[in-house]
mmCIF file of C-alpha atoms in Angstrom:
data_model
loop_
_atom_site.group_PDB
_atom_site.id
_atom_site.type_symbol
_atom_site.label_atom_id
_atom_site.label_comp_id
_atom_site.label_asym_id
_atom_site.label_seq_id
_atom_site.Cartn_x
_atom_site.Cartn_y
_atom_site.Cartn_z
ATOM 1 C CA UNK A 283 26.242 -19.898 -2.091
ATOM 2 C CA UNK A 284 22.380 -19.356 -2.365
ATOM 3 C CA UNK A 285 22.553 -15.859 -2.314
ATOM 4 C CA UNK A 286 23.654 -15.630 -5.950
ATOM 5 C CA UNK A 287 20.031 -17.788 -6.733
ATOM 6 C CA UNK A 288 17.994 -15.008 -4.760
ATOM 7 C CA UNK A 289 15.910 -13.064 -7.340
ATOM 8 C CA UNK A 290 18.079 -9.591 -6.795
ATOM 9 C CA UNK A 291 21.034 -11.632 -7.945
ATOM 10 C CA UNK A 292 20.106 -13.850 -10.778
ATOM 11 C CA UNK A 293 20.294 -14.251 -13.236
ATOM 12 C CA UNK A 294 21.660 -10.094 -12.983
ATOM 13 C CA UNK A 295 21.889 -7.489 -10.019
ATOM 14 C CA UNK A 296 18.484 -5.982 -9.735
ATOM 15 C CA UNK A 297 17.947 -2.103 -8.860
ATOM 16 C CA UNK A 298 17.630 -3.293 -5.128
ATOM 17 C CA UNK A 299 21.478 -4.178 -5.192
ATOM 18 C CA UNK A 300 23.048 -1.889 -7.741
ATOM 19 C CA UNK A 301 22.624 1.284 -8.983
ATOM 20 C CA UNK A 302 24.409 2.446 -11.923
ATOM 21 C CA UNK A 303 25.827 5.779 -13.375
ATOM 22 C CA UNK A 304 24.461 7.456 -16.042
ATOM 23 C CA UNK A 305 27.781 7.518 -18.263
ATOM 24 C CA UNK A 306 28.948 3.754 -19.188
ATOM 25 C CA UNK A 307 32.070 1.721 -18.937
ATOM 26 C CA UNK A 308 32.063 0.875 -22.281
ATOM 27 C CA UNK A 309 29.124 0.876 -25.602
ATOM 28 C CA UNK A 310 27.872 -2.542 -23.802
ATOM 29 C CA UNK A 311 28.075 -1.928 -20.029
ATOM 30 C CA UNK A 312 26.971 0.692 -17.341
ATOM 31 C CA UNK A 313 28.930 1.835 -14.722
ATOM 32 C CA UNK A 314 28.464 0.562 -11.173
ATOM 33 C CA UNK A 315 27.833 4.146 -9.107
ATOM 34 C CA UNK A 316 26.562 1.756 -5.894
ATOM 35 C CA UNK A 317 26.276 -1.754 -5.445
ATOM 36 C CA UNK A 318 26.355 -4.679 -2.227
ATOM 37 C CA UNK A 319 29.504 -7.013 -2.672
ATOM 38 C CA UNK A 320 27.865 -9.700 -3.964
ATOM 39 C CA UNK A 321 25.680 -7.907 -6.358
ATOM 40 C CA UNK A 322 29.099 -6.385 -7.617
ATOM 41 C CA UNK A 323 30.365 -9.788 -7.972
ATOM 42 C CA UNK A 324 27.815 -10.812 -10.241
ATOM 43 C CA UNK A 325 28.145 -7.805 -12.171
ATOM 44 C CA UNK A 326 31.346 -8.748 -12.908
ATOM 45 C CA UNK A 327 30.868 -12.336 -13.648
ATOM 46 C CA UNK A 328 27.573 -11.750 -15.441
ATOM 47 C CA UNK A 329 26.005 -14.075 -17.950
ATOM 48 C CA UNK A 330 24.084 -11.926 -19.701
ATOM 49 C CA UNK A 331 26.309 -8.820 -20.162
ATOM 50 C CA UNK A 332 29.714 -9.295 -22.059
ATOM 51 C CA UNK A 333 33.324 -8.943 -20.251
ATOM 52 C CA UNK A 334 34.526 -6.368 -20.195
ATOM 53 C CA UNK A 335 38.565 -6.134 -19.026
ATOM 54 C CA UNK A 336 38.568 -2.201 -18.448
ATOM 55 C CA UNK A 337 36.035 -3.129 -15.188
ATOM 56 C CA UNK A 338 38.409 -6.033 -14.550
ATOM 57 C CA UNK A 339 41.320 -3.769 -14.397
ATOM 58 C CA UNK A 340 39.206 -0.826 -12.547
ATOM 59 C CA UNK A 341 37.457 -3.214 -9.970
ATOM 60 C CA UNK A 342 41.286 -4.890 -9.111
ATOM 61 C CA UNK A 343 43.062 -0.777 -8.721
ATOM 62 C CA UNK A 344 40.672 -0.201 -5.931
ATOM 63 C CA UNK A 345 39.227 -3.187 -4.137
ATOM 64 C CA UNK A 346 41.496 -3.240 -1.481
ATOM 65 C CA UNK A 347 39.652 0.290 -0.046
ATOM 66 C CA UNK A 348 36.511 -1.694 0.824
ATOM 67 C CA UNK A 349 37.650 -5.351 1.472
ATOM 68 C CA UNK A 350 40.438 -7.980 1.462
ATOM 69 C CA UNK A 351 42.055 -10.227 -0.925
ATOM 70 C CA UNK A 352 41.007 -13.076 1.406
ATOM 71 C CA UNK A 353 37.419 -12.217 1.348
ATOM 72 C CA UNK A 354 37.244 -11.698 -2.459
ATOM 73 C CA UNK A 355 38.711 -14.629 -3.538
ATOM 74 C CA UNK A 356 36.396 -16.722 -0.805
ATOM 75 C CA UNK A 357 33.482 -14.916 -2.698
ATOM 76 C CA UNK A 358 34.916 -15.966 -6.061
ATOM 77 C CA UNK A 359 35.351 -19.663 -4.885
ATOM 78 C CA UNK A 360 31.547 -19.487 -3.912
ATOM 79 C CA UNK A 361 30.722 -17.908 -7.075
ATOM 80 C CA UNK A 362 32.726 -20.978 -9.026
ATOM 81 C CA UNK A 363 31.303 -23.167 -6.940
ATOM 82 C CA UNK A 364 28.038 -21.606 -7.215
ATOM 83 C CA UNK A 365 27.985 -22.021 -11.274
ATOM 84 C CA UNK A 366 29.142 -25.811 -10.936
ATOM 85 C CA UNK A 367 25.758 -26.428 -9.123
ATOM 86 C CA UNK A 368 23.658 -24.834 -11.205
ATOM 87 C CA UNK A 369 25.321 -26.451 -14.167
ATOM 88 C CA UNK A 370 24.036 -29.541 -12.874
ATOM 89 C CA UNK A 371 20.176 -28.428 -12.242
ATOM 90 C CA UNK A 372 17.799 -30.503 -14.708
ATOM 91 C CA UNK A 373 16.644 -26.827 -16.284
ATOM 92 C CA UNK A 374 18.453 -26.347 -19.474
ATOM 93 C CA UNK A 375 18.400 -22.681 -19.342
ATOM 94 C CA UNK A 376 20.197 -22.551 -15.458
ATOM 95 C CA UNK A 377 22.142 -24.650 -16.605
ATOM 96 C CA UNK A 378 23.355 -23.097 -19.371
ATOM 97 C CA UNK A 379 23.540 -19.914 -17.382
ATOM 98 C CA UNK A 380 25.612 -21.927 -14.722
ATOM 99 C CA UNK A 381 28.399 -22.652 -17.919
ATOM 100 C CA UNK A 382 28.621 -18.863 -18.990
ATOM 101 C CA UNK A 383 28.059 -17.874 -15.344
ATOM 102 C CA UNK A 384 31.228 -20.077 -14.605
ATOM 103 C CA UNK A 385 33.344 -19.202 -17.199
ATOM 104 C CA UNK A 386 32.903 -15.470 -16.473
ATOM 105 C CA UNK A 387 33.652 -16.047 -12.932
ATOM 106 C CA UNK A 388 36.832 -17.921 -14.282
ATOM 107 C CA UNK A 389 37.894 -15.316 -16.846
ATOM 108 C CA UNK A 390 37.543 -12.645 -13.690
ATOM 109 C CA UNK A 391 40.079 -15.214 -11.749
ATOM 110 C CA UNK A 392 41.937 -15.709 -14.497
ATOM 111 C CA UNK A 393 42.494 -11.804 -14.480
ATOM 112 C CA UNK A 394 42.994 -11.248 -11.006
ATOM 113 C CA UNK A 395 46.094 -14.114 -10.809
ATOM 114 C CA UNK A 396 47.958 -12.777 -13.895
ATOM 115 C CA UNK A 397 48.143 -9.475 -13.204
ATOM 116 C CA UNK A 398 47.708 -9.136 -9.281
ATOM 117 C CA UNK A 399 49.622 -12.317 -7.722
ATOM 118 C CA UNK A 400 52.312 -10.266 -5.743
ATOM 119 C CA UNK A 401 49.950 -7.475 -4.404
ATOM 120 C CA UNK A 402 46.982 -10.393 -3.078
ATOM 121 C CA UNK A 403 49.243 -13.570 -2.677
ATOM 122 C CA UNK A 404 52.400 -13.008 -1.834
ATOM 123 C CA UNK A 405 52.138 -11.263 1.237
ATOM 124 C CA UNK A 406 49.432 -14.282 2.719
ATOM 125 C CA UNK A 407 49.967 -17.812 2.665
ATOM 126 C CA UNK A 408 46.943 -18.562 4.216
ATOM 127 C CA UNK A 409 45.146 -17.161 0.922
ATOM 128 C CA UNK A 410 47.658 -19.356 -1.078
ATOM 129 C CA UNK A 411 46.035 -22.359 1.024
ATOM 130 C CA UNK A 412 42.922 -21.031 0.405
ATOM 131 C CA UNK A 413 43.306 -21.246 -3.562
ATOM 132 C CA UNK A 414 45.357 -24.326 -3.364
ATOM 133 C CA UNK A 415 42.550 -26.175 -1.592
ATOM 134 C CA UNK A 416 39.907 -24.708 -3.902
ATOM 135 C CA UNK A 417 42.411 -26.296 -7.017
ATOM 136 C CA UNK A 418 42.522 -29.460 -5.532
ATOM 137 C CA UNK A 419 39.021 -30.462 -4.951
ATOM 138 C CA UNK A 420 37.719 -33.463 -6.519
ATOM 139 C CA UNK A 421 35.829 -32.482 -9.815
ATOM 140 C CA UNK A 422 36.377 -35.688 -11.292
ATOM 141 C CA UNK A 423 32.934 -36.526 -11.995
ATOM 142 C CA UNK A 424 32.056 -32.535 -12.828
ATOM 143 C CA UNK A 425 31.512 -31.667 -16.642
ATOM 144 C CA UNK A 426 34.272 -30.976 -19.002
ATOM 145 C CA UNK A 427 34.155 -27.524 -18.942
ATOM 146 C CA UNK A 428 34.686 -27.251 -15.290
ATOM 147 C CA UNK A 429 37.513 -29.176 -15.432
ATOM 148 C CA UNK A 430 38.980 -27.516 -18.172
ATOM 149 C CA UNK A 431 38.257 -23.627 -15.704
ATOM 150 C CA UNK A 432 40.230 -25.712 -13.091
ATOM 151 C CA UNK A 433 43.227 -26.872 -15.526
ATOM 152 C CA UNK A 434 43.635 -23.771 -17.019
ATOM 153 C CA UNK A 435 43.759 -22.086 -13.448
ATOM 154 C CA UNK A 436 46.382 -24.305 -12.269
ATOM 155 C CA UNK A 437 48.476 -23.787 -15.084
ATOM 156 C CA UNK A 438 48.217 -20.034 -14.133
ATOM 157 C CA UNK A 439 48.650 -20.708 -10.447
ATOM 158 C CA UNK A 440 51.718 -22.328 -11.276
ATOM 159 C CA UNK A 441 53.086 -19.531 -14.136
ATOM 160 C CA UNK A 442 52.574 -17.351 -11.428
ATOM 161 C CA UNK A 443 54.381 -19.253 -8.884
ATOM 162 C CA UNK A 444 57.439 -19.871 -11.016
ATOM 163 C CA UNK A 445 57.636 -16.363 -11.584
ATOM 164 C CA UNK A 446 57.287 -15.158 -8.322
ATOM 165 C CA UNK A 447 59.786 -17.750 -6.606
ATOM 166 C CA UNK A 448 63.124 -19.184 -7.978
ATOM 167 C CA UNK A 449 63.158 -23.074 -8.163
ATOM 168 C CA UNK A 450 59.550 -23.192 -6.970
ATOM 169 C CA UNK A 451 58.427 -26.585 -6.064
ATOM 170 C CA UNK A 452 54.485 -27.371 -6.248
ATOM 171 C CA UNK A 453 54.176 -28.631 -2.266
ATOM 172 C CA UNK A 454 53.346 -24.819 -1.392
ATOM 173 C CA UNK A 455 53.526 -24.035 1.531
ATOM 174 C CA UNK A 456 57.323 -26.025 2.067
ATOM 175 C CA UNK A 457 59.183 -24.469 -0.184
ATOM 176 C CA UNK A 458 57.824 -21.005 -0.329
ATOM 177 C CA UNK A 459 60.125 -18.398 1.249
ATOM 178 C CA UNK A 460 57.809 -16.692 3.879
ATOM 179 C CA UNK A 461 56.586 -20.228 4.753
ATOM 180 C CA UNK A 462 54.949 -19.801 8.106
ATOM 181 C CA UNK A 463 56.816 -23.707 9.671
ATOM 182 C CA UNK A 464 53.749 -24.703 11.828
ATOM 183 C CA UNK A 465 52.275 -25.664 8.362
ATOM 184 C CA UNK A 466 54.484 -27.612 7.769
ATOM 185 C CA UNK A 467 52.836 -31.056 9.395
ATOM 186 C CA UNK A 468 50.260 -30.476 7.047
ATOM 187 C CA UNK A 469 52.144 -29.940 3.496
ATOM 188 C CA UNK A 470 50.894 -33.034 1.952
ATOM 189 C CA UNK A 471 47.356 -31.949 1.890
ATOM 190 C CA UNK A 472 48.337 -28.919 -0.227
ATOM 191 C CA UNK A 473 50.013 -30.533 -2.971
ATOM 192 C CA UNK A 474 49.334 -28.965 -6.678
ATOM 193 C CA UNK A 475 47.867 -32.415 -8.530
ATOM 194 C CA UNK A 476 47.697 -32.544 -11.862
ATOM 195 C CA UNK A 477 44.321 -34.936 -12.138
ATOM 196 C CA UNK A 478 42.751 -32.623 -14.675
ATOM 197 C CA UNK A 479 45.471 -31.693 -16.840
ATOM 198 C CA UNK A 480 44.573 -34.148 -19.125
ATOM 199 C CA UNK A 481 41.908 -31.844 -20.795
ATOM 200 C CA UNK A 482 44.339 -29.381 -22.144
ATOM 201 C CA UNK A 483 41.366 -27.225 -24.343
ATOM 202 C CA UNK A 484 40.871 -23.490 -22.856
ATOM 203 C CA UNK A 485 37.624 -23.542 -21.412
ATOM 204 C CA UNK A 486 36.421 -20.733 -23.110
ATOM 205 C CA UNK A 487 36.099 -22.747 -26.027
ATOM 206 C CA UNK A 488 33.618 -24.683 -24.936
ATOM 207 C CA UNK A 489 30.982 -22.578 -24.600
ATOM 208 C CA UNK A 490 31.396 -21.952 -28.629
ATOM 209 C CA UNK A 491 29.980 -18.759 -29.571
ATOM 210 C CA UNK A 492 29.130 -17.104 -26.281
ATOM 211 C CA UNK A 493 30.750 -13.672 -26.133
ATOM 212 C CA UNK A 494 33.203 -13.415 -23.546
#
C-alpha cells in the first residue's frame, strides 16, 4: 500500500497525521490525542519507537467505535504486505526498516488474534476468509523472516481455532459451525497449508537485538 511510503507516514507519522497528548503512554511513547487511520496504524507498528502492549490492549478496547474488524485487519494485511516489499528494495536501510516494520506489524497481529478472536472472528466468516487467504499466499521465495511472521501466525490462527470450535478441522469454512453453505463450492481454496512450517524459529528472533 503506497500510502505507508508517503513522507507523512514513513518511516513515522508526521505532525500532519498525528497529534499527540502531552502526558505519555508509557517512559518511551506519547499518547495518540488525534491521528488518520493509517497514520495510527503505523504508530502502532512503528520501527523506530518500541512496542508497547498497554497501546495494543488500549487501541483493541475501543476500535470498534470508529471502524470494523474487517477494515482493520485489511489495513494490517497491507501493512504486512507493505513491509515484505520494502524488505526487498536494494536500500539497506528500507530494508531493514521493512524487517522491524514487519515484525511490529506481526507482533500487533499476533496480539489482536490471541486475545480478540471471538469478539472480531467469530461472528464473520468472511473476515476468517479474509485471513485465511492472506495465510496462504505463496511466500515461498520471500526471506526467512517473513516466513517465519507467517508460520508463527498460523500456528496462532489455528490455537485459536481449536479453542474456539470442538474437533475443528483446518478446511475453514466446512466445518465451522456458522458456516454460511454457498461457500461451500469453494472450500478447497481455503485450506490452512502448512508450506512454511518448516521454519519453526519465532520471528522475533531474527531481527537479534532490535527492541520489540
Amino acid at each position: 500500500m503506497e500510502i505507508f511510503s508517503e513522507p507523512d507516514y514513513y518511516p513515522s507519522p508526521s505532525s500532519a497525521v498525528i497529534l499527540y497528548s502531552d502526558q505519555p503512554v508509557t517512559r518511551a511513547r506519547r499518547a495518540v490525542s488525534q491521528a488518520d487511520i493509517h497514520a495510527l496504524i503505523v504508530y502502532l507498528s512503528s520501527p523506530v519507537d518500541p512496542v508497547s502492549y498497554p497501546l495494543f490492549s488500549d487501541f483493541f478496547l475501543v476500535y470498534r467505535e470508529f471502524m470494523s474488524p474487517t477494515n482493520l485487519y485489511d489495513l494490517l494485511i497491507k501493512r504486512f504486505e507493505w513491509c515484505i516489499t520494502e524488505i526487498n528494495q536494494e536500500n539497506t536501510e528500507r530494508s531493514r526498516i521493512g524487517n522491524i516494520a514487519l515484525v511490529r506489524t506481526f507482533v500487533f497481529i499476533r496480539h489482536g488474534i490471541l486475545n480478540h478472536f471471538i469478539e472480531d472472528f467469530l461472528p464473520d466468516v468472511n473476515l476468517r476468509l479474509l485471513f485465511i487467504k492472506f495465510l496462504n499466499k505463496d511466500h515461498s521465495k520471500s526471506t526467512k523472516i517473513v516466513k517465519n511472521c507467517l508460520v508463527n501466525l498460523k500456528k496462532i490462527w489455528i490455537h485459536s481455532m481449536k479453542t474456539t470450535w470442538d474437533n475443528v478441522e483446518f478446511d475453514e469454512p466446512n466445518n465451522t459451525r456458522n458456516n454460511n453453505n454457498s461457500n461451500n463450492n469453494n472450500n478447497n481454496n481455503y485450506d490452512l497449508n502448512k508450506f512454511c512450517l518448516l521454519y519453526t524459529s519465532d520471528a522475533a528472533d531474527e531481527l537479534g537485538g532490535v527492541d520489540l
